[in-house]
Amino acid sequence: MKKATMMTSMIAGTLLSIAPYALADVVVIVNPANSSTVDNETVKRIFLGKEKKFPGGTAATPINQKGDAATRNQFDEKVLERNSSQISAYWSKLVFTGKGTPPKEVADDAAAVAAVAADPSAISYVDSSAVTDAVKVISAQ
C-alpha cells in the first residue's frame, strides 16, 4: 500500500513540476510603433545574433529573460530549437571569440513588457497572460 501511495506522489510531483512548461503559451512581442512583419525564422536569427535588423531595416534589440525562467526555456526550445545549455554554450563561444554579445536579460515577463514598451527597436517574448496594451504581439509559439 505504501508503494502505491509513494508512486502516486512521485507521479503527481513530476506532473506538477512540468506543468508550467506545458501550460505556458509564449508570444513574441515588439513595441507598437514597430510595423515590421517578422516570421519565426527572423525571430530566431535576431535572438541568435545572426540578424541585427528587422525586415524593414530598423535596428532590432533582442531582450531575453533570465536563464532559469520557464518562459525563457520554452522560447529557447520552441523558437531557437535548442535547450538552455546549448544556448549558453553557443553564446559562450561567440563571446570568447569576440564574434557576438548575447541579448540583454531581464528578470521576468513584466520586465520584458516594460523594456519593449520603452524601446521601439526591442523584441522579446512573454507568457501570453502577461501581454498588455503597451506591446504588440507578432507571433505565438
XYZ file of N, CA, C and O in Angstrom:
564
model
N 0.813 -1.208 0.000
C 0.000 0.000 0.000
C 0.850 1.262 0.000
O 0.556 2.200 -0.708
N 1.931 1.243 0.781
C 2.801 2.417 0.840
C 3.487 2.659 -0.497
O 3.704 3.792 -0.882
N 3.841 1.583 -1.200
C 4.490 1.742 -2.504
C 3.574 2.445 -3.492
O 3.995 3.304 -4.253
N 2.305 2.084 -3.499
C 1.348 2.708 -4.417
C 1.185 4.187 -4.100
O 1.145 5.033 -4.992
N 1.096 4.519 -2.819
C 0.950 5.915 -2.410
C 2.207 6.705 -2.776
O 2.126 7.825 -3.274
N 3.364 6.093 -2.546
C 4.617 6.760 -2.870
C 4.732 6.980 -4.377
O 5.144 8.052 -4.826
N 4.351 5.989 -5.151
C 4.427 6.092 -6.612
C 3.472 7.169 -7.112
O 3.839 7.974 -7.977
N 2.274 7.220 -6.559
C 1.296 8.241 -6.938
C 1.841 9.627 -6.615
O 1.723 10.554 -7.422
N 2.459 9.783 -5.457
C 3.034 11.073 -5.074
C 4.154 11.478 -6.013
O 4.275 12.649 -6.395
N 4.984 10.522 -6.405
C 6.086 10.820 -7.322
C 5.557 11.248 -8.688
O 6.044 12.214 -9.277
N 4.553 10.565 -9.175
C 3.969 10.917 -10.474
C 3.325 12.293 -10.406
O 3.520 13.128 -11.293
N 2.586 12.552 -9.349
C 1.935 13.858 -9.188
C 2.974 14.967 -9.112
O 2.826 16.024 -9.725
N 4.065 14.734 -8.378
C 5.131 15.727 -8.262
C 5.774 16.014 -9.603
O 6.063 17.159 -9.952
N 5.999 14.968 -10.365
C 6.596 15.138 -11.694
C 5.673 15.942 -12.598
O 6.105 16.862 -13.287
N 4.402 15.609 -12.590
C 3.447 16.337 -13.428
C 3.350 17.794 -13.020
O 3.279 18.679 -13.879
N 3.368 18.063 -11.725
C 3.301 19.446 -11.261
C 4.557 20.219 -11.642
O 4.499 21.408 -11.954
N 5.711 19.556 -11.637
C 6.950 20.257 -11.967
C 7.041 20.607 -13.448
O 7.703 21.567 -13.819
N 6.392 19.830 -14.305
C 6.445 20.153 -15.732
C 5.230 20.952 -16.188
O 5.204 21.441 -17.303
N 4.256 21.137 -15.341
C 3.034 21.854 -15.706
C 3.292 23.251 -16.246
O 2.694 23.645 -17.244
N 4.192 24.054 -15.646
C 4.410 25.394 -16.198
C 4.880 25.366 -17.644
O 4.546 26.233 -18.437
N 5.683 24.360 -18.020
C 6.158 24.269 -19.389
C 5.026 23.868 -20.329
O 4.948 24.328 -21.444
N 4.154 23.004 -19.866
C 3.082 22.509 -20.719
C 1.981 23.556 -20.906
O 1.359 23.621 -21.945
N 1.762 24.369 -19.893
C 0.644 25.295 -19.939
C 1.015 26.669 -20.514
O 0.156 27.392 -20.983
N 2.286 27.025 -20.448
C 2.705 28.350 -20.893
C 2.492 28.509 -22.397
O 2.783 27.621 -23.174
N 1.969 29.656 -22.774
C 1.774 29.995 -24.176
C 2.627 31.226 -24.435
O 2.264 32.343 -24.093
N 3.806 31.015 -24.997
C 4.763 32.095 -25.209
C 4.420 32.858 -26.482
O 4.120 32.260 -27.511
N 4.471 34.191 -26.382
C 4.245 35.049 -27.538
C 5.437 35.981 -27.701
O 6.070 36.376 -26.725
N 5.759 36.315 -28.941
C 6.836 37.257 -29.237
C 6.203 38.636 -29.321
O 5.161 38.816 -29.958
N 6.852 39.612 -28.674
C 6.298 40.962 -28.618
C 7.292 41.995 -29.129
O 8.502 41.799 -29.060
N 6.748 43.078 -29.662
C 7.534 44.240 -30.087
C 6.802 45.497 -29.613
O 5.650 45.442 -29.175
N 7.464 46.615 -29.767
C 6.862 47.904 -29.459
C 5.752 48.174 -30.477
O 5.904 47.855 -31.658
N 4.641 48.778 -30.062
C 3.549 49.062 -31.004
C 3.960 49.940 -32.189
O 3.333 49.887 -33.242
N 5.026 50.707 -32.049
C 5.494 51.557 -33.146
C 6.206 50.756 -34.233
O 6.429 51.261 -35.334
N 6.537 49.506 -33.947
C 7.244 48.654 -34.907
C 6.235 48.093 -35.903
O 5.326 47.363 -35.546
N 6.418 48.418 -37.176
C 5.477 47.956 -38.197
C 6.043 46.809 -39.034
O 5.422 46.405 -40.015
N 7.190 46.286 -38.645
C 7.814 45.197 -39.403
C 7.016 43.902 -39.281
O 6.436 43.612 -38.241
N 7.005 43.141 -40.346
C 6.435 41.801 -40.329
C 7.581 40.848 -40.045
O 8.579 40.836 -40.768
N 7.453 40.066 -38.982
C 8.551 39.214 -38.550
C 8.062 37.778 -38.438
O 7.097 37.496 -37.731
N 8.736 36.875 -39.145
C 8.384 35.458 -39.040
C 9.289 34.779 -38.003
O 10.230 35.386 -37.491
N 8.990 33.519 -37.687
C 9.743 32.805 -36.666
C 11.223 32.657 -37.012
O 12.073 32.702 -36.131
N 11.541 32.475 -38.284
C 12.947 32.340 -38.679
C 13.707 33.632 -38.406
O 14.849 33.606 -37.943
N 13.083 34.772 -38.664
C 13.726 36.056 -38.393
C 13.896 36.256 -36.895
O 14.945 36.717 -36.443
N 12.884 35.887 -36.109
C 12.987 35.974 -34.651
C 14.174 35.132 -34.180
O 14.993 35.578 -33.371
N 14.282 33.928 -34.693
C 15.381 33.034 -34.329
C 16.723 33.684 -34.659
O 17.641 33.700 -33.832
N 16.858 34.224 -35.855
C 18.116 34.848 -36.276
C 18.458 36.068 -35.413
O 19.623 36.288 -35.083
N 17.455 36.844 -35.027
C 17.697 38.013 -34.168
C 18.206 37.564 -32.804
O 19.186 38.101 -32.283
N 17.568 36.563 -32.207
C 17.956 36.116 -30.868
C 19.256 35.310 -30.850
O 19.856 35.139 -29.795
N 19.705 34.842 -32.010
C 20.996 34.155 -32.089
C 22.107 35.103 -32.562
O 23.235 34.687 -32.791
N 21.774 36.371 -32.718
C 22.765 37.363 -33.100
C 23.164 37.324 -34.561
O 24.134 37.966 -34.955
N 22.408 36.610 -35.371
C 22.729 36.493 -36.798
C 22.092 37.604 -37.621
O 22.438 37.799 -38.782
N 21.150 38.293 -37.023
C 20.429 39.382 -37.696
C 20.354 40.539 -36.708
O 20.019 40.344 -35.538
N 20.683 41.737 -37.169
C 20.696 42.918 -36.297
C 19.550 43.881 -36.583
O 19.374 44.858 -35.881
N 18.776 43.587 -37.644
C 17.703 44.490 -38.049
C 16.421 43.710 -38.340
O 16.466 42.542 -38.695
N 15.313 44.427 -38.208
C 14.030 43.873 -38.620
C 13.980 43.898 -40.148
O 14.744 44.637 -40.778
N 13.082 43.129 -40.760
C 12.997 43.115 -42.225
C 12.835 44.501 -42.848
O 13.299 44.739 -43.952
N 12.216 45.439 -42.152
C 12.032 46.791 -42.680
C 13.291 47.639 -42.637
O 13.307 48.762 -43.126
N 14.359 47.115 -42.009
C 15.621 47.834 -41.964
C 15.911 48.544 -40.653
O 17.006 49.066 -40.467
N 14.955 48.597 -39.740
C 15.208 49.245 -38.455
C 15.966 48.297 -37.529
O 15.863 47.077 -37.638
N 16.712 48.867 -36.610
C 17.515 48.081 -35.666
C 16.628 47.180 -34.812
O 15.500 47.540 -34.479
N 17.147 46.015 -34.482
C 16.434 45.061 -33.629
C 17.248 44.836 -32.359
O 18.434 44.506 -32.430
N 16.619 45.031 -31.218
C 17.274 44.834 -29.936
C 16.578 43.694 -29.196
O 15.512 43.889 -28.603
N 17.166 42.488 -29.244
C 16.536 41.356 -28.556
C 16.698 41.457 -27.042
O 17.742 41.881 -26.551
N 15.652 41.071 -26.336
C 15.674 41.084 -24.874
C 15.237 39.708 -24.385
O 14.100 39.288 -24.613
N 16.164 39.018 -23.727
C 15.891 37.700 -23.150
C 15.424 37.823 -21.719
O 15.684 38.833 -21.060
N 14.803 36.766 -21.241
C 14.540 36.646 -19.817
C 15.686 35.848 -19.208
O 16.437 35.176 -19.916
N 15.842 35.928 -17.896
C 16.908 35.190 -17.208
C 16.838 33.722 -17.573
O 15.770 33.186 -17.855
N 17.976 33.067 -17.552
C 18.094 31.679 -17.984
C 17.239 30.670 -17.252
O 16.916 29.625 -17.803
N 16.844 30.955 -16.022
C 16.048 29.988 -15.269
C 14.540 30.224 -15.375
O 13.752 29.515 -14.763
N 14.123 31.183 -16.165
C 12.695 31.481 -16.325
C 12.026 30.422 -17.204
O 12.565 30.027 -18.234
N 10.859 29.970 -16.799
C 10.122 28.964 -17.574
C 9.801 29.471 -18.974
O 9.887 28.722 -19.952
N 9.458 30.750 -19.084
C 9.151 31.331 -20.390
C 10.383 31.282 -21.286
O 10.285 30.965 -22.470
N 11.542 31.559 -20.729
C 12.799 31.510 -21.492
C 13.072 30.094 -21.987
O 13.432 29.890 -23.140
N 12.895 29.112 -21.117
C 13.142 27.720 -21.510
C 12.239 27.304 -22.664
O 12.685 26.659 -23.612
N 10.975 27.685 -22.591
C 10.050 27.322 -23.661
C 10.419 28.047 -24.960
O 10.394 27.453 -26.033
N 10.780 29.315 -24.873
C 11.189 30.080 -26.051
C 12.429 29.449 -26.692
O 12.476 29.257 -27.912
N 13.420 29.125 -25.862
C 14.647 28.505 -26.381
C 14.335 27.226 -27.143
O 14.847 27.003 -28.237
N 13.487 26.394 -26.575
C 13.197 25.104 -27.196
C 12.298 25.224 -28.426
O 12.544 24.580 -29.436
N 11.268 26.060 -28.358
C 10.323 26.153 -29.469
C 10.806 27.038 -30.615
O 10.604 26.714 -31.776
N 11.408 28.166 -30.299
C 11.803 29.112 -31.341
C 13.259 28.917 -31.763
O 13.558 28.819 -32.949
N 14.150 28.838 -30.791
C 15.569 28.698 -31.112
C 15.951 27.249 -31.384
O 17.049 26.980 -31.861
N 15.045 26.336 -31.066
C 15.216 24.904 -31.314
C 16.459 24.333 -30.648
O 17.159 23.490 -31.195
N 16.741 24.833 -29.446
C 17.871 24.374 -28.635
C 17.466 24.461 -27.173
O 16.635 25.281 -26.807
N 18.097 23.646 -26.329
C 17.806 23.762 -24.906
C 18.684 24.859 -24.300
O 19.584 25.383 -24.950
N 18.425 25.186 -23.061
C 19.128 26.299 -22.417
C 20.636 26.080 -22.351
O 21.411 27.023 -22.505
N 21.067 24.848 -22.127
C 22.506 24.549 -22.074
C 23.158 24.802 -23.431
O 24.275 25.335 -23.510
N 22.472 24.421 -24.487
C 23.010 24.638 -25.831
C 23.099 26.131 -26.153
O 24.063 26.576 -26.776
N 22.103 26.888 -25.733
C 22.113 28.341 -25.968
C 23.264 28.977 -25.191
O 23.986 29.838 -25.714
N 23.449 28.558 -23.958
C 24.541 29.093 -23.136
C 25.893 28.794 -23.778
O 26.763 29.674 -23.860
N 26.083 27.574 -24.251
C 27.337 27.193 -24.904
C 27.536 27.995 -26.197
O 28.651 28.433 -26.505
N 26.463 28.189 -26.943
C 26.512 28.955 -28.192
C 27.033 30.368 -27.926
O 27.946 30.843 -28.591
N 26.435 31.040 -26.933
C 26.844 32.407 -26.634
C 28.225 32.467 -26.012
O 28.992 33.405 -26.282
N 28.586 31.481 -25.211
C 29.935 31.452 -24.624
C 30.988 31.427 -25.726
O 31.996 32.140 -25.660
N 30.766 30.619 -26.739
C 31.702 30.514 -27.853
C 31.800 31.847 -28.603
O 32.893 32.314 -28.922
N 30.663 32.463 -28.894
C 30.675 33.737 -29.623
C 31.349 34.844 -28.819
O 32.110 35.643 -29.371
N 31.076 34.897 -27.527
C 31.690 35.914 -26.678
C 33.200 35.682 -26.605
O 33.994 36.617 -26.741
N 33.620 34.430 -26.413
C 35.038 34.100 -26.302
C 35.812 34.470 -27.568
O 36.941 34.954 -27.495
N 35.202 34.252 -28.712
C 35.882 34.555 -29.978
C 35.695 36.008 -30.418
O 36.217 36.415 -31.455
N 34.925 36.772 -29.648
C 34.700 38.174 -29.977
C 33.730 38.387 -31.128
O 33.693 39.446 -31.729
N 32.922 37.380 -31.425
C 32.017 37.459 -32.569
C 30.576 37.785 -32.205
O 29.719 37.798 -33.075
N 30.316 38.038 -30.938
C 28.942 38.349 -30.585
C 28.764 38.694 -29.127
O 29.625 38.405 -28.292
N 27.651 39.314 -28.852
C 27.249 39.663 -27.489
C 25.828 39.162 -27.296
O 24.961 39.467 -28.121
N 25.583 38.401 -26.238
C 24.232 37.876 -26.035
C 23.227 38.997 -25.768
O 23.608 40.096 -25.340
N 21.962 38.718 -26.015
C 20.935 39.726 -25.738
C 20.910 40.124 -24.263
O 21.262 39.324 -23.388
N 20.500 41.332 -24.023
C 20.290 41.825 -22.657
C 19.262 40.919 -21.998
O 18.347 40.417 -22.661
N 19.392 40.707 -20.686
C 18.437 39.874 -19.955
C 17.659 40.707 -18.948
O 18.203 41.621 -18.326
N 16.396 40.364 -18.810
C 15.540 40.961 -17.785
C 15.017 39.844 -16.887
O 15.095 38.667 -17.240
N 14.468 40.216 -15.752
C 14.097 39.237 -14.737
C 12.890 38.375 -15.084
O 12.880 37.185 -14.803
N 11.857 38.979 -15.695
C 10.612 38.235 -15.863
C 9.738 38.852 -16.953
O 10.156 39.782 -17.639
N 8.515 38.317 -17.079
C 7.581 38.799 -18.097
C 7.300 40.297 -17.965
O 7.302 41.025 -18.953
N 7.053 40.758 -16.739
C 6.727 42.171 -16.529
C 7.881 43.068 -16.966
O 7.663 44.115 -17.599
N 9.096 42.665 -16.661
C 10.262 43.454 -17.055
C 10.441 43.439 -18.574
O 10.837 44.449 -19.167
N 10.133 42.314 -19.209
C 10.219 42.234 -20.671
C 9.195 43.160 -21.319
O 9.507 43.877 -22.276
N 7.978 43.165 -20.815
C 6.935 44.050 -21.339
C 7.363 45.507 -21.178
O 7.256 46.310 -22.111
N 7.887 45.863 -20.002
C 8.312 47.242 -19.749
C 9.455 47.647 -20.683
O 9.449 48.754 -21.223
N 10.410 46.752 -20.891
C 11.551 47.063 -21.764
C 11.111 47.257 -23.212
O 11.575 48.175 -23.895
N 10.220 46.414 -23.691
C 9.737 46.520 -25.069
C 8.873 47.776 -25.234
O 8.964 48.474 -26.244
N 8.066 48.081 -24.243
C 7.219 49.271 -24.312
C 8.054 50.551 -24.366
O 7.648 51.532 -24.988
N 9.228 50.522 -23.756
C 10.079 51.709 -23.684
C 11.032 51.868 -24.870
O 11.632 52.922 -25.029
N 11.170 50.830 -25.709
C 12.169 50.861 -26.782
C 11.562 50.397 -28.105
O 11.261 49.218 -28.266
N 11.398 51.296 -29.082
C 10.805 50.920 -30.372
C 11.585 49.847 -31.138
O 11.032 49.182 -32.000
N 12.865 49.648 -30.799
C 13.655 48.642 -31.504
C 13.653 47.283 -30.792
O 14.211 46.316 -31.304
N 13.029 47.200 -29.635
C 13.084 45.988 -28.816
C 12.165 44.886 -29.326
O 11.114 45.131 -29.913
N 12.607 43.653 -29.084
C 11.815 42.460 -29.362
C 12.072 41.502 -28.207
O 13.209 41.347 -27.759
N 11.016 40.886 -27.710
C 11.150 39.946 -26.607
C 10.035 38.920 -26.681
O 9.343 38.813 -27.703
N 9.837 38.196 -25.614
C 8.796 37.173 -25.535
C 8.307 37.116 -24.098
O 9.047 37.434 -23.155
N 7.046 36.770 -23.941
C 6.439 36.649 -22.616
C 5.365 35.573 -22.663
O 4.946 35.152 -23.743
N 4.911 35.168 -21.506
C 3.744 34.320 -21.429
C 2.564 35.164 -21.912
O 2.488 36.359 -21.622
N 1.666 34.576 -22.654
C 0.546 35.340 -23.227
C -0.285 36.069 -22.177
O -0.862 37.107 -22.459
N -0.312 35.551 -20.967
C -1.093 36.201 -19.908
C -0.468 37.519 -19.452
O -1.116 38.311 -18.782
N 0.793 37.780 -19.808
C 1.484 38.993 -19.382
C 1.361 40.140 -20.381
O 1.801 41.255 -20.114
N 0.754 39.885 -21.542
C 0.646 40.904 -22.585
C -0.269 42.040 -22.131
O -1.327 41.808 -21.556
N 0.182 43.270 -22.404
C -0.623 44.458 -22.102
C -0.770 45.280 -23.388
O -0.170 44.954 -24.412
N -1.512 46.379 -23.293
C -1.682 47.271 -24.442
C -0.398 48.025 -24.779
O -0.323 48.666 -25.816
N 0.617 47.936 -23.927
C 1.863 48.653 -24.145
C 2.770 47.971 -25.171
O 3.772 48.554 -25.594
N 2.410 46.733 -25.582
C 3.209 45.991 -26.549
C 2.318 45.388 -27.628
O 1.105 45.348 -27.470
N 2.959 44.918 -28.702
C 2.220 44.293 -29.805
C 2.725 42.852 -29.974
O 3.924 42.621 -30.061
N 1.800 41.911 -30.044
C 2.151 40.510 -30.259
C 2.361 40.292 -31.756
O 1.515 40.665 -32.563
N 3.498 39.681 -32.112
C 3.756 39.427 -33.533
C 3.719 37.936 -33.883
O 3.590 37.590 -35.038
N 3.850 37.078 -32.876
C 3.676 35.641 -33.143
C 3.491 34.889 -31.846
O 3.907 35.337 -30.780
N 2.834 33.746 -31.959
C 2.607 32.877 -30.797
C 3.362 31.588 -31.020
O 3.474 31.100 -32.135
N 3.886 31.053 -29.959
C 4.692 29.833 -30.039
C 3.948 28.660 -29.436
O 3.493 28.648 -28.398
